[in-house]
Tab-separated table of N, CA and C in Angstrom:
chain	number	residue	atom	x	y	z
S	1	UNK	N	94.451	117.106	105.193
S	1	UNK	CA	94.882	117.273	103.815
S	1	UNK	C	95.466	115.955	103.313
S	2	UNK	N	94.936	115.324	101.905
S	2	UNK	CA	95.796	113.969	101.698
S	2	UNK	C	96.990	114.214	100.985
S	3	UNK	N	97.511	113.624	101.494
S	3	UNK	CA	99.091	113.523	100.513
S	3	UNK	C	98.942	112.685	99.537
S	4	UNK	N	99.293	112.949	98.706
S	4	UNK	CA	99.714	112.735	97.213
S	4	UNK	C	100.854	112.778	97.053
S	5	UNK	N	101.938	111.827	95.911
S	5	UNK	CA	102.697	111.723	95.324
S	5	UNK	C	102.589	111.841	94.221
S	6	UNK	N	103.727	112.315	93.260
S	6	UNK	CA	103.475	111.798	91.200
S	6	UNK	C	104.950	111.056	91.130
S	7	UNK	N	105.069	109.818	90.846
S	7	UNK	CA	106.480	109.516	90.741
S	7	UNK	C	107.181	109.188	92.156
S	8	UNK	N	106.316	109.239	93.062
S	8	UNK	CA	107.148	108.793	94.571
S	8	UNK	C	107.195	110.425	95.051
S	9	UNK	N	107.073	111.577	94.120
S	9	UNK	CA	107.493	112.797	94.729
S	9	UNK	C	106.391	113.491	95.177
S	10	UNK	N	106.098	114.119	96.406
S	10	UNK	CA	105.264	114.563	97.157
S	10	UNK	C	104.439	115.956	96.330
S	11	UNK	N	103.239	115.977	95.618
S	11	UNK	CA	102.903	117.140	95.404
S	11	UNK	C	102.313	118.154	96.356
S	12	UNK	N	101.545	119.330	95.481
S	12	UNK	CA	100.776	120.032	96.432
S	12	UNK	C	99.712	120.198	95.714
S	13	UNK	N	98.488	119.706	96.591
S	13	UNK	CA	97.111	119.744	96.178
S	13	UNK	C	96.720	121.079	96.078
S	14	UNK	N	95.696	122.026	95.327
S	14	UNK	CA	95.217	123.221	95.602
S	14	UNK	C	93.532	122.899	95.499
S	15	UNK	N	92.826	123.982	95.529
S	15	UNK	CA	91.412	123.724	96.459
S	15	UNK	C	90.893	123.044	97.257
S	16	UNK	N	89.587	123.087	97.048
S	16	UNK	CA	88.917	122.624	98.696
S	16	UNK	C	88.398	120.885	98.538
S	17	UNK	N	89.859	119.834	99.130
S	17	UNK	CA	89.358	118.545	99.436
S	17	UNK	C	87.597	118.753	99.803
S	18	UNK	N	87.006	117.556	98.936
S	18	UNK	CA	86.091	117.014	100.015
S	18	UNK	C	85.834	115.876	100.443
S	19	UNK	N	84.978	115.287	101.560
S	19	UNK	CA	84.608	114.388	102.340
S	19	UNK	C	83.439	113.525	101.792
S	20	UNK	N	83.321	112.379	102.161
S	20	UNK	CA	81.817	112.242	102.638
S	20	UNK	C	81.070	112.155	103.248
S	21	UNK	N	79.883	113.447	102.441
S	21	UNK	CA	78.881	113.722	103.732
S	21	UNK	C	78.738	115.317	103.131
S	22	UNK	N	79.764	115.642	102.525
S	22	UNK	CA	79.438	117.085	101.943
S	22	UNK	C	78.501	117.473	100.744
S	23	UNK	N	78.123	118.564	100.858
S	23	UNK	CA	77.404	118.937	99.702
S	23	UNK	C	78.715	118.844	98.368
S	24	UNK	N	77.812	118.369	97.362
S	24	UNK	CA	78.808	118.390	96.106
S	24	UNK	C	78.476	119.948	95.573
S	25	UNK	N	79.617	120.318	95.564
S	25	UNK	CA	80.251	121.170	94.600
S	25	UNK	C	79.702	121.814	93.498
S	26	UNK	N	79.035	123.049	92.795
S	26	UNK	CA	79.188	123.089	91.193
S	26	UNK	C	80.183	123.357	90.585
S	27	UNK	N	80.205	123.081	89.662
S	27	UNK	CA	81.716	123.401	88.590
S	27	UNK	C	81.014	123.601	87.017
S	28	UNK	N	82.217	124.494	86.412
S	28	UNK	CA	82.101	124.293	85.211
S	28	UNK	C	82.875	123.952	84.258
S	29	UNK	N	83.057	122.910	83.613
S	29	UNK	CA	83.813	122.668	82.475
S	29	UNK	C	83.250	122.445	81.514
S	30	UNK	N	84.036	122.177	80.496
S	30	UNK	CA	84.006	121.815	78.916
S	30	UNK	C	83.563	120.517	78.157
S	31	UNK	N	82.522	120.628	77.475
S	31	UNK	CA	82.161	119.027	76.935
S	31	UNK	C	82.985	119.403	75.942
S	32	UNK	N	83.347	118.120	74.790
S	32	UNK	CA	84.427	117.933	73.389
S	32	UNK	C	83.640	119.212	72.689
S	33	UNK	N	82.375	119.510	72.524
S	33	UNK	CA	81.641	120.550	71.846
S	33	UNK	C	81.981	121.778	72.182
S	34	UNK	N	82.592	121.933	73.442
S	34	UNK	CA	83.142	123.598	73.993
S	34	UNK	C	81.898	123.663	74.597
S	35	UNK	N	80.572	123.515	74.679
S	35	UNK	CA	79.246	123.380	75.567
S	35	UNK	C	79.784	123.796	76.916
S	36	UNK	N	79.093	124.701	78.101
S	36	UNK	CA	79.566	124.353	79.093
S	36	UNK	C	78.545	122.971	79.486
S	37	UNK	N	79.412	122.399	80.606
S	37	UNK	CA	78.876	121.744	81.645
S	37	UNK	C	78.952	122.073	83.149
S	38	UNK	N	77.871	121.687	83.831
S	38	UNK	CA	77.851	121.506	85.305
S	38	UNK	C	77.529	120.631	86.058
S	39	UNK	N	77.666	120.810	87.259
S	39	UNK	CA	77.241	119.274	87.857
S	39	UNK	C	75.268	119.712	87.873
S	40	UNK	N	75.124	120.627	88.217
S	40	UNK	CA	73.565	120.930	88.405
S	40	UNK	C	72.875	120.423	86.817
S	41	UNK	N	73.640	119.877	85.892
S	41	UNK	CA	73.115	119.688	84.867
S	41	UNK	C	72.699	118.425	84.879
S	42	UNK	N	72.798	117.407	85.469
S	42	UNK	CA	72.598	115.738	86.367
S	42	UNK	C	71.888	115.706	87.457
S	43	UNK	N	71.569	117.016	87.978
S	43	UNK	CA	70.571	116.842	89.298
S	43	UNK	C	69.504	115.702	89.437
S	44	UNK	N	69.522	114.963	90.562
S	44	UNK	CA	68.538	113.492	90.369
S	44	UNK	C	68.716	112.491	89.508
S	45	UNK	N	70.403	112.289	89.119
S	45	UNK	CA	70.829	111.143	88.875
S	45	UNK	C	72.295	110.929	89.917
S	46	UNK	N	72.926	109.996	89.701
S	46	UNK	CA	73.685	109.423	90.840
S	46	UNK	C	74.836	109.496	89.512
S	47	UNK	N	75.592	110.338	90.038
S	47	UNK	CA	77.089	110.704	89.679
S	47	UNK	C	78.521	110.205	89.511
S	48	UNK	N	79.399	109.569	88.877
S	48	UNK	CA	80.675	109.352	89.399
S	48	UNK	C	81.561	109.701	88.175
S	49	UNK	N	82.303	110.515	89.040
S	49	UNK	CA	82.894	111.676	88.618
S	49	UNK	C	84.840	111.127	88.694
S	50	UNK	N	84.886	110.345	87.644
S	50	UNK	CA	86.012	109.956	87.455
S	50	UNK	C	87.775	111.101	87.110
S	51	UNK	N	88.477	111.171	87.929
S	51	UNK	CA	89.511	112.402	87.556
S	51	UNK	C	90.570	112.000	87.315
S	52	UNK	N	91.307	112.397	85.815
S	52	UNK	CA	92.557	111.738	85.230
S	52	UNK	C	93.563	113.181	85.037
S	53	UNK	N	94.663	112.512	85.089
S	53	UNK	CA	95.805	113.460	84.775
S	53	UNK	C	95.632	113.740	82.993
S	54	UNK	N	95.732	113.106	82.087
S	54	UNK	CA	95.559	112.777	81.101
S	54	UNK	C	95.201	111.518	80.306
S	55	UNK	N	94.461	111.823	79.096
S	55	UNK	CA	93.378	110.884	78.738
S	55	UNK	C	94.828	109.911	78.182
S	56	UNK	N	95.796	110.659	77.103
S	56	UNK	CA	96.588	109.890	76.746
S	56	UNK	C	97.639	109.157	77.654
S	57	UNK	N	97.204	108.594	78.570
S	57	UNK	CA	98.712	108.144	79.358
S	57	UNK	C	97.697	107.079	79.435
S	58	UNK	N	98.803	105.618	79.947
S	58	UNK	CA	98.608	104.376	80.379
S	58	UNK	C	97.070	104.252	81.112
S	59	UNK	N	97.307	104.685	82.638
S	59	UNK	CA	96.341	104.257	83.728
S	59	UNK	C	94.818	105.420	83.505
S	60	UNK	N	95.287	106.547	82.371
S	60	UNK	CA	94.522	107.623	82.754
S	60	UNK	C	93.352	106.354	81.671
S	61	UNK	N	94.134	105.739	80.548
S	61	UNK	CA	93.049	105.306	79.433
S	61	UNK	C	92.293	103.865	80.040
S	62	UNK	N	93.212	103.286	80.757
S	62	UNK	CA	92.485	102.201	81.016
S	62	UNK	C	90.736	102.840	82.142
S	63	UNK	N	91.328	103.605	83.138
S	63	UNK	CA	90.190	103.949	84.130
S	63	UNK	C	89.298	104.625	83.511
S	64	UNK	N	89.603	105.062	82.259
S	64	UNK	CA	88.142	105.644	81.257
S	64	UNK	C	87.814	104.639	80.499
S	65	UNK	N	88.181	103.746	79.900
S	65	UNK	CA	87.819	102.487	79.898
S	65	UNK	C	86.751	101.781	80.778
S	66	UNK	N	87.701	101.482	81.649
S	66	UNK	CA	86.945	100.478	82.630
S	66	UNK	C	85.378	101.308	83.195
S	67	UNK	N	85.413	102.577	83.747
S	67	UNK	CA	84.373	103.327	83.743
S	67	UNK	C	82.785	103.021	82.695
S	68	UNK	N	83.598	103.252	81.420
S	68	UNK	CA	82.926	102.911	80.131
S	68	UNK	C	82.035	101.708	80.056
S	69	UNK	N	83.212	100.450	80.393
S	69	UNK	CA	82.586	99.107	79.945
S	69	UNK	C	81.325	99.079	81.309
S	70	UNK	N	81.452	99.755	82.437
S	70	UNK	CA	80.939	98.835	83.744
S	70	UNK	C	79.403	100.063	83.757
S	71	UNK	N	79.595	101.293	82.874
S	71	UNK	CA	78.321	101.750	82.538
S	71	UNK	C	76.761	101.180	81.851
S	72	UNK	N	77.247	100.343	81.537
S	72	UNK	CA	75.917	99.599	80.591
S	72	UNK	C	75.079	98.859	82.074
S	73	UNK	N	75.883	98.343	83.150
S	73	UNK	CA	75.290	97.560	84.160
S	73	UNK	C	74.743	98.594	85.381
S	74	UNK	N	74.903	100.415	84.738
S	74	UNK	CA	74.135	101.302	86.247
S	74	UNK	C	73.259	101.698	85.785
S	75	UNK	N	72.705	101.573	84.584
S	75	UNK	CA	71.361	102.252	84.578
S	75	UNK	C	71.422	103.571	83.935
S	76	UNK	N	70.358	103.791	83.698
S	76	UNK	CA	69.830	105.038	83.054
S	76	UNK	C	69.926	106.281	83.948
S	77	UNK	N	69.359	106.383	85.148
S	77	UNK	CA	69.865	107.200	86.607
S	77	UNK	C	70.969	107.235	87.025
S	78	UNK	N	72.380	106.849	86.006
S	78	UNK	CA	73.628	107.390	86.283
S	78	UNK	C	74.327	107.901	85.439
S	79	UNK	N	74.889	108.882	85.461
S	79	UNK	CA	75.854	109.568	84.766
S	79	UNK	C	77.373	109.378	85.296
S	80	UNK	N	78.010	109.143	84.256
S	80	UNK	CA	80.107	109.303	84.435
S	80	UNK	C	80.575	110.163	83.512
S	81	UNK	N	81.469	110.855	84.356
S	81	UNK	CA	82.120	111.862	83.893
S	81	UNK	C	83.492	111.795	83.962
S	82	UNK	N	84.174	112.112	82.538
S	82	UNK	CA	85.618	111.719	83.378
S	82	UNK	C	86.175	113.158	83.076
S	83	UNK	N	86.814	113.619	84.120
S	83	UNK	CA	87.573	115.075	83.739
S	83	UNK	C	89.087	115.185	83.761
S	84	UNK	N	89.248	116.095	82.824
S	84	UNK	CA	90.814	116.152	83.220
S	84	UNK	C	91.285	117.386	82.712
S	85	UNK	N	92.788	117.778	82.362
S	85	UNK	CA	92.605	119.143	81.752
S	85	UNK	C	92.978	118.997	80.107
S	86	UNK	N	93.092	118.002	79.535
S	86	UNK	CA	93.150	117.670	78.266
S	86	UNK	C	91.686	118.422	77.450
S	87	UNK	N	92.841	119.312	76.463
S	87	UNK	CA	91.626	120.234	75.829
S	87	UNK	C	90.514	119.190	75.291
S	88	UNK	N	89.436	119.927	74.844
S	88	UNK	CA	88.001	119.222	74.515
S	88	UNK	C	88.508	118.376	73.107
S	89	UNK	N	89.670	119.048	72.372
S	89	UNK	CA	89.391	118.349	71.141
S	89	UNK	C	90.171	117.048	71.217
S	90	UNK	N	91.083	116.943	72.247
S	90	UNK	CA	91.893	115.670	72.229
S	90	UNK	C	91.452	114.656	73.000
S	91	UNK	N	90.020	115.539	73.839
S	91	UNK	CA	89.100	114.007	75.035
S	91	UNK	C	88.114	113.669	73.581
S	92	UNK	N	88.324	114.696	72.859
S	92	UNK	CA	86.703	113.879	71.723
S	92	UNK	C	87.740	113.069	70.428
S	93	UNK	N	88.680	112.834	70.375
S	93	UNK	CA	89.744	112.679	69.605
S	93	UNK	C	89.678	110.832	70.087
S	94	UNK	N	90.570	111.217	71.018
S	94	UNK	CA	90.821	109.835	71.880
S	94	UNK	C	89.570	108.947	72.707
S	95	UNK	N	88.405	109.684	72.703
S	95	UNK	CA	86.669	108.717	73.295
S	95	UNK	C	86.343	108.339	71.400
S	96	UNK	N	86.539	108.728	70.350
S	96	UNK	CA	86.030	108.397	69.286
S	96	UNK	C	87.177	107.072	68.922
S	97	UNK	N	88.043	107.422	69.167
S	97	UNK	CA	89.132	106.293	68.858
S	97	UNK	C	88.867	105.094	69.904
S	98	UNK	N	88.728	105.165	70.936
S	98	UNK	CA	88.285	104.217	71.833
S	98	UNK	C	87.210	103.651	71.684
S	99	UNK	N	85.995	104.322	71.126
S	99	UNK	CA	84.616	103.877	71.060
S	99	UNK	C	84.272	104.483	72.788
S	100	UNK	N	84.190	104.898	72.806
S	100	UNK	CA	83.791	105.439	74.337
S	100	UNK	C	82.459	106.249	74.039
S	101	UNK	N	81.713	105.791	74.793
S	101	UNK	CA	80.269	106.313	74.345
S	101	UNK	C	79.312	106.408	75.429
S	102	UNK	N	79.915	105.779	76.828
S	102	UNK	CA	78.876	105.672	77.916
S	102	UNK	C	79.651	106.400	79.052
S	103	UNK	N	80.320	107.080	78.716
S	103	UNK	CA	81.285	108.049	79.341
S	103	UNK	C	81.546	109.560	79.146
S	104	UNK	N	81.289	110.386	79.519
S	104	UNK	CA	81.263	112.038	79.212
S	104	UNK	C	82.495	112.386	79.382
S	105	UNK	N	83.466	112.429	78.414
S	105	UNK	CA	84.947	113.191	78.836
S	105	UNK	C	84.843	114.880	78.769
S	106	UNK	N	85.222	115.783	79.888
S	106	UNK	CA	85.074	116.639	80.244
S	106	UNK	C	86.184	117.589	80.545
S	107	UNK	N	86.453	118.653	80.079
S	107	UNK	CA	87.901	119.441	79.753
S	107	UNK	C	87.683	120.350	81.492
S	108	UNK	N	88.594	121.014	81.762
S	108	UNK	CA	88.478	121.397	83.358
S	108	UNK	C	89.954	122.576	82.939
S	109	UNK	N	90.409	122.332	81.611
S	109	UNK	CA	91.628	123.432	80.940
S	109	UNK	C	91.775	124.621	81.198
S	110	UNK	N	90.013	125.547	81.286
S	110	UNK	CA	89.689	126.427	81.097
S	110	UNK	C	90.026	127.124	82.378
S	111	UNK	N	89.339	127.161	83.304
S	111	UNK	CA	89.376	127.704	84.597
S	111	UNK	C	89.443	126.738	85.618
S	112	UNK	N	89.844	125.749	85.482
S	112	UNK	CA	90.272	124.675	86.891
S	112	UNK	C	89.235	124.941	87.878
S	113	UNK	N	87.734	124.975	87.019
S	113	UNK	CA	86.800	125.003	88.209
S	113	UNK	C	86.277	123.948	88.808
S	114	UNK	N	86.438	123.104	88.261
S	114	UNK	CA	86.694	121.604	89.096
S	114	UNK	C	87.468	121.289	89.846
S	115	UNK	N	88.742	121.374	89.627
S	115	UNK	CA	89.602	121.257	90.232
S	115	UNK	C	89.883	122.151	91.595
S	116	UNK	N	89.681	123.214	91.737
S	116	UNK	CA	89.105	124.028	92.532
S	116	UNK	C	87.890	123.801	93.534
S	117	UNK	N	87.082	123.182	93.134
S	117	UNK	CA	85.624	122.680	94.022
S	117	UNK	C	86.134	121.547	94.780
S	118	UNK	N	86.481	120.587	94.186
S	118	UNK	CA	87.027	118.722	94.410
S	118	UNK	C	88.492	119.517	95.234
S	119	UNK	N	89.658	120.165	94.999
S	119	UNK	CA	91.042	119.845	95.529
S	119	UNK	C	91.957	118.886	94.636
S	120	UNK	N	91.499	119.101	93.637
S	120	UNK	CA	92.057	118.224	92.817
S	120	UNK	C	93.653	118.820	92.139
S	121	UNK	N	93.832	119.884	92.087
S	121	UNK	CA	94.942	120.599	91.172
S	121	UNK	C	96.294	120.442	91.824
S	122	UNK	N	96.981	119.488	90.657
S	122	UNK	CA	98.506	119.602	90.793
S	122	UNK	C	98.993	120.755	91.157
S	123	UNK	N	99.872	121.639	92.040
S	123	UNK	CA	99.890	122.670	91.625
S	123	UNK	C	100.937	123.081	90.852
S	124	UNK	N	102.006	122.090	91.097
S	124	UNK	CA	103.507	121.627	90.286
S	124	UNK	C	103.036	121.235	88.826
S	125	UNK	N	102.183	121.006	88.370
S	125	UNK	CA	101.819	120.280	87.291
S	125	UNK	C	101.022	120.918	86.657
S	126	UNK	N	99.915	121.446	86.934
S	126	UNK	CA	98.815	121.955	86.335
S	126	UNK	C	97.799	120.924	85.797
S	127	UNK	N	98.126	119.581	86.184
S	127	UNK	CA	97.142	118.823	86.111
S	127	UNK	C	96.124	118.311	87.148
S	128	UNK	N	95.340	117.422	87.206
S	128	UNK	CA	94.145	117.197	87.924
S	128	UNK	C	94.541	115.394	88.638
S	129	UNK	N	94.745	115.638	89.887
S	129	UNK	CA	95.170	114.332	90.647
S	129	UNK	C	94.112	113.112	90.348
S	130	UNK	N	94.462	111.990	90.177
S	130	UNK	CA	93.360	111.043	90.296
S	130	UNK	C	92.784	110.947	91.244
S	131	UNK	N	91.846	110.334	91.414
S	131	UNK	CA	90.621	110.748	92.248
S	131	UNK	C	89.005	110.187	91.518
S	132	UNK	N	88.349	110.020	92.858
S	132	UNK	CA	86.799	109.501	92.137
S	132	UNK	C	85.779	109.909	93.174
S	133	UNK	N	84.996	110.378	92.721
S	133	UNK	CA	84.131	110.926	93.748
S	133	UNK	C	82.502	110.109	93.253
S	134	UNK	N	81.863	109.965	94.089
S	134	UNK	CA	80.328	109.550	93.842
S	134	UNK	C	79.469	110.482	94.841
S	135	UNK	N	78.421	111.125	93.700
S	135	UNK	CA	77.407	112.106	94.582
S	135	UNK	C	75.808	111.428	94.079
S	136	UNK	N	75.388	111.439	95.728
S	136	UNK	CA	73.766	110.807	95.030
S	136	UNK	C	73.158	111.725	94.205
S	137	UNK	N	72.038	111.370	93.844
S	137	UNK	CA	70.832	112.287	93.711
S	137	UNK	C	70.212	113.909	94.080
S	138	UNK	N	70.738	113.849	95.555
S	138	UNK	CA	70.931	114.791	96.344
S	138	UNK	C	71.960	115.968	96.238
S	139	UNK	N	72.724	115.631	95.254
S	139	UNK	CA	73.802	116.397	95.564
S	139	UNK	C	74.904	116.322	96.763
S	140	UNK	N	74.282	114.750	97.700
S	140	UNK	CA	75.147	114.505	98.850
S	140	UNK	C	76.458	113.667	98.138
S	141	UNK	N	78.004	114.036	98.744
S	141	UNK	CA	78.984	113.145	98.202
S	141	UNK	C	78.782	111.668	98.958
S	142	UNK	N	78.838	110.812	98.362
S	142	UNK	CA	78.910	109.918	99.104
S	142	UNK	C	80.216	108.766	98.998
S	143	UNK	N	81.047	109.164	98.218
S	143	UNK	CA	82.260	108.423	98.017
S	143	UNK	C	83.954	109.237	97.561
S	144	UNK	N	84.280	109.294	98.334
S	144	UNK	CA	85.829	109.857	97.815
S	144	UNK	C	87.068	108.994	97.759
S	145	UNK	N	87.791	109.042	96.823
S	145	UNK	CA	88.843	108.593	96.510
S	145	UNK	C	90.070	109.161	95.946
S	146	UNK	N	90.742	109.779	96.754
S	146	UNK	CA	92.154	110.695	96.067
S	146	UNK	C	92.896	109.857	96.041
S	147	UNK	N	93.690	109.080	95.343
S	147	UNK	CA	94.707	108.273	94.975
S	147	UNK	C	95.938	108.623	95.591
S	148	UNK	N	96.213	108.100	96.040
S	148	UNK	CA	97.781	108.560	96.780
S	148	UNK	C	99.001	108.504	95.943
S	149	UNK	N	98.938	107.658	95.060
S	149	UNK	CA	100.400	107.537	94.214
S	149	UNK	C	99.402	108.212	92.777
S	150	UNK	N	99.732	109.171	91.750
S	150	UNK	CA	99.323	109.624	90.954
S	150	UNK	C	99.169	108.711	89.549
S	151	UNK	N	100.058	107.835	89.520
S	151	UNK	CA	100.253	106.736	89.024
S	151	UNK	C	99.799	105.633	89.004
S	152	UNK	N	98.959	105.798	89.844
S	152	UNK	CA	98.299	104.331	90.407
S	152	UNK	C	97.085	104.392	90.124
S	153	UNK	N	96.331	102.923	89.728
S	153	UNK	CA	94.334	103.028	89.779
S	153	UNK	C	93.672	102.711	90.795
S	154	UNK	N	92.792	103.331	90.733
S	154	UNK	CA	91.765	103.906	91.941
S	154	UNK	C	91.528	102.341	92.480
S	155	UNK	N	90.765	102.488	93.092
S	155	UNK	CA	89.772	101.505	93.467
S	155	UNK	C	88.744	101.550	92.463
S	156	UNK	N	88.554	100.696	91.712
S	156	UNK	CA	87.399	100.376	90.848
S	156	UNK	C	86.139	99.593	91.131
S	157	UNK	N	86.655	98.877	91.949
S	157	UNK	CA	85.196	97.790	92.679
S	157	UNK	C	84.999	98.919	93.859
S	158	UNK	N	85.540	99.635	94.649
S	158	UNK	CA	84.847	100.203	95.859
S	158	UNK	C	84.255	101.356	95.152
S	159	UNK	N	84.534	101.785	94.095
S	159	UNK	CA	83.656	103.346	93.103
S	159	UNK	C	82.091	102.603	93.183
S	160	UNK	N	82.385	101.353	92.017
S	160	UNK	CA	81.369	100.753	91.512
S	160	UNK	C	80.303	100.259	92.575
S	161	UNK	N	80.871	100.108	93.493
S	161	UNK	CA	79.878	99.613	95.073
S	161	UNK	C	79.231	100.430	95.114
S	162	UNK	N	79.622	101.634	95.679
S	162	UNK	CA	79.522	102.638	96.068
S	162	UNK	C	78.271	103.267	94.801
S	163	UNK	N	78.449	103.267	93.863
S	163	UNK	CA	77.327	103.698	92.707
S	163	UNK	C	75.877	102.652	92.720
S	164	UNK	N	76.311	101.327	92.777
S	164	UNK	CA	75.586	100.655	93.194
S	164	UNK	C	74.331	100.447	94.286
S	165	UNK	N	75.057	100.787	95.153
S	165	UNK	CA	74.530	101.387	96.086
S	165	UNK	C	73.134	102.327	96.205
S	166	UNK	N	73.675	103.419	95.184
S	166	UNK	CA	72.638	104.255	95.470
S	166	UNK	C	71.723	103.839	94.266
S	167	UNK	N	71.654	102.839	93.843
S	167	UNK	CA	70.752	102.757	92.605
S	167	UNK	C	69.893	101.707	92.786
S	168	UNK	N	69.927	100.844	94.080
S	168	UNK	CA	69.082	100.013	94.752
S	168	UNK	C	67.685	100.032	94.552
């Protein structure tokens, strides 16, 4: 089980961590449209599945950002998703204000069925731990990243490798 902090203070993760090497997960959440989404809706493109506490805070905007800008250089065979539990109208609020356009912000508000698949759920919080996951084509995971300090940004060059990678 990884430990996590928010603030130096130890949370508690709820659902099922995964590895790599596992089958990815389906889930369903919310596009800004209320649309559902799933992951089976990307089947046979290469995935990275960016996870923020909230869109409006410091580190949550820059890593949807940075996601954003480094999309134009993966290709057409990748999709990013960034989820969090920020309702649909305040991820389509704050991606229009940003110009964010190569990035899918994705609500998870509803039934924490993401959060639930991944292990992602604060359970003190009700929010969604940072974290980055990359799944090929396959539906195989091939990259995990749970952030240990909640506060802190991911690894951004080892995501981007890692996506890279499968787009060879």
């Amino acid at each position: 089980m990884t430990k996590v902090t928010f603030h130096n203070d130890p949370v508690t993760l709820l659902g099922t961590q995964v590895t790599v090497g596992d089958t990815a997960s389906e889930f369903s959440v919310l596009a800004n449209d209320l649309s559902e989404v799933k992951l089976s809706d990307s089947k046979g493109k290469v995935r990275l599945i960016s996870v923020i506490p909230s869109i409006d805070t410091g580190v949550c905007s820059v890593q949807t950002r940075k996601f954003n800008e480094a999309a134009a250089s993966l290709g057409e065979d990748v999709q990013i998703l960034t989820v969090s539990v920020d309702l649909p109208f305040a991820q389509a609020r704050w991606s229009a204000a940003e110009g964010i356009d190569a990035v899918q912000t994705v609500s998870d508000h509803r039934d924490l069925s993401f959060g639930e698949a991944y292990g992602t759920i604060i359970q003190e919080l009700r929010l969604l731990t940072r974290s980055i996951f990359v799944i090929d084509k396959d539906d195989k995971v091939t990259y995990v990243e749970y952030v240990s300090e909640v506060t802190d940004h991911p690894d951004y060059d080892k995501a981007l490798s890692a996506v890279k990678e499968l787009t060879k």
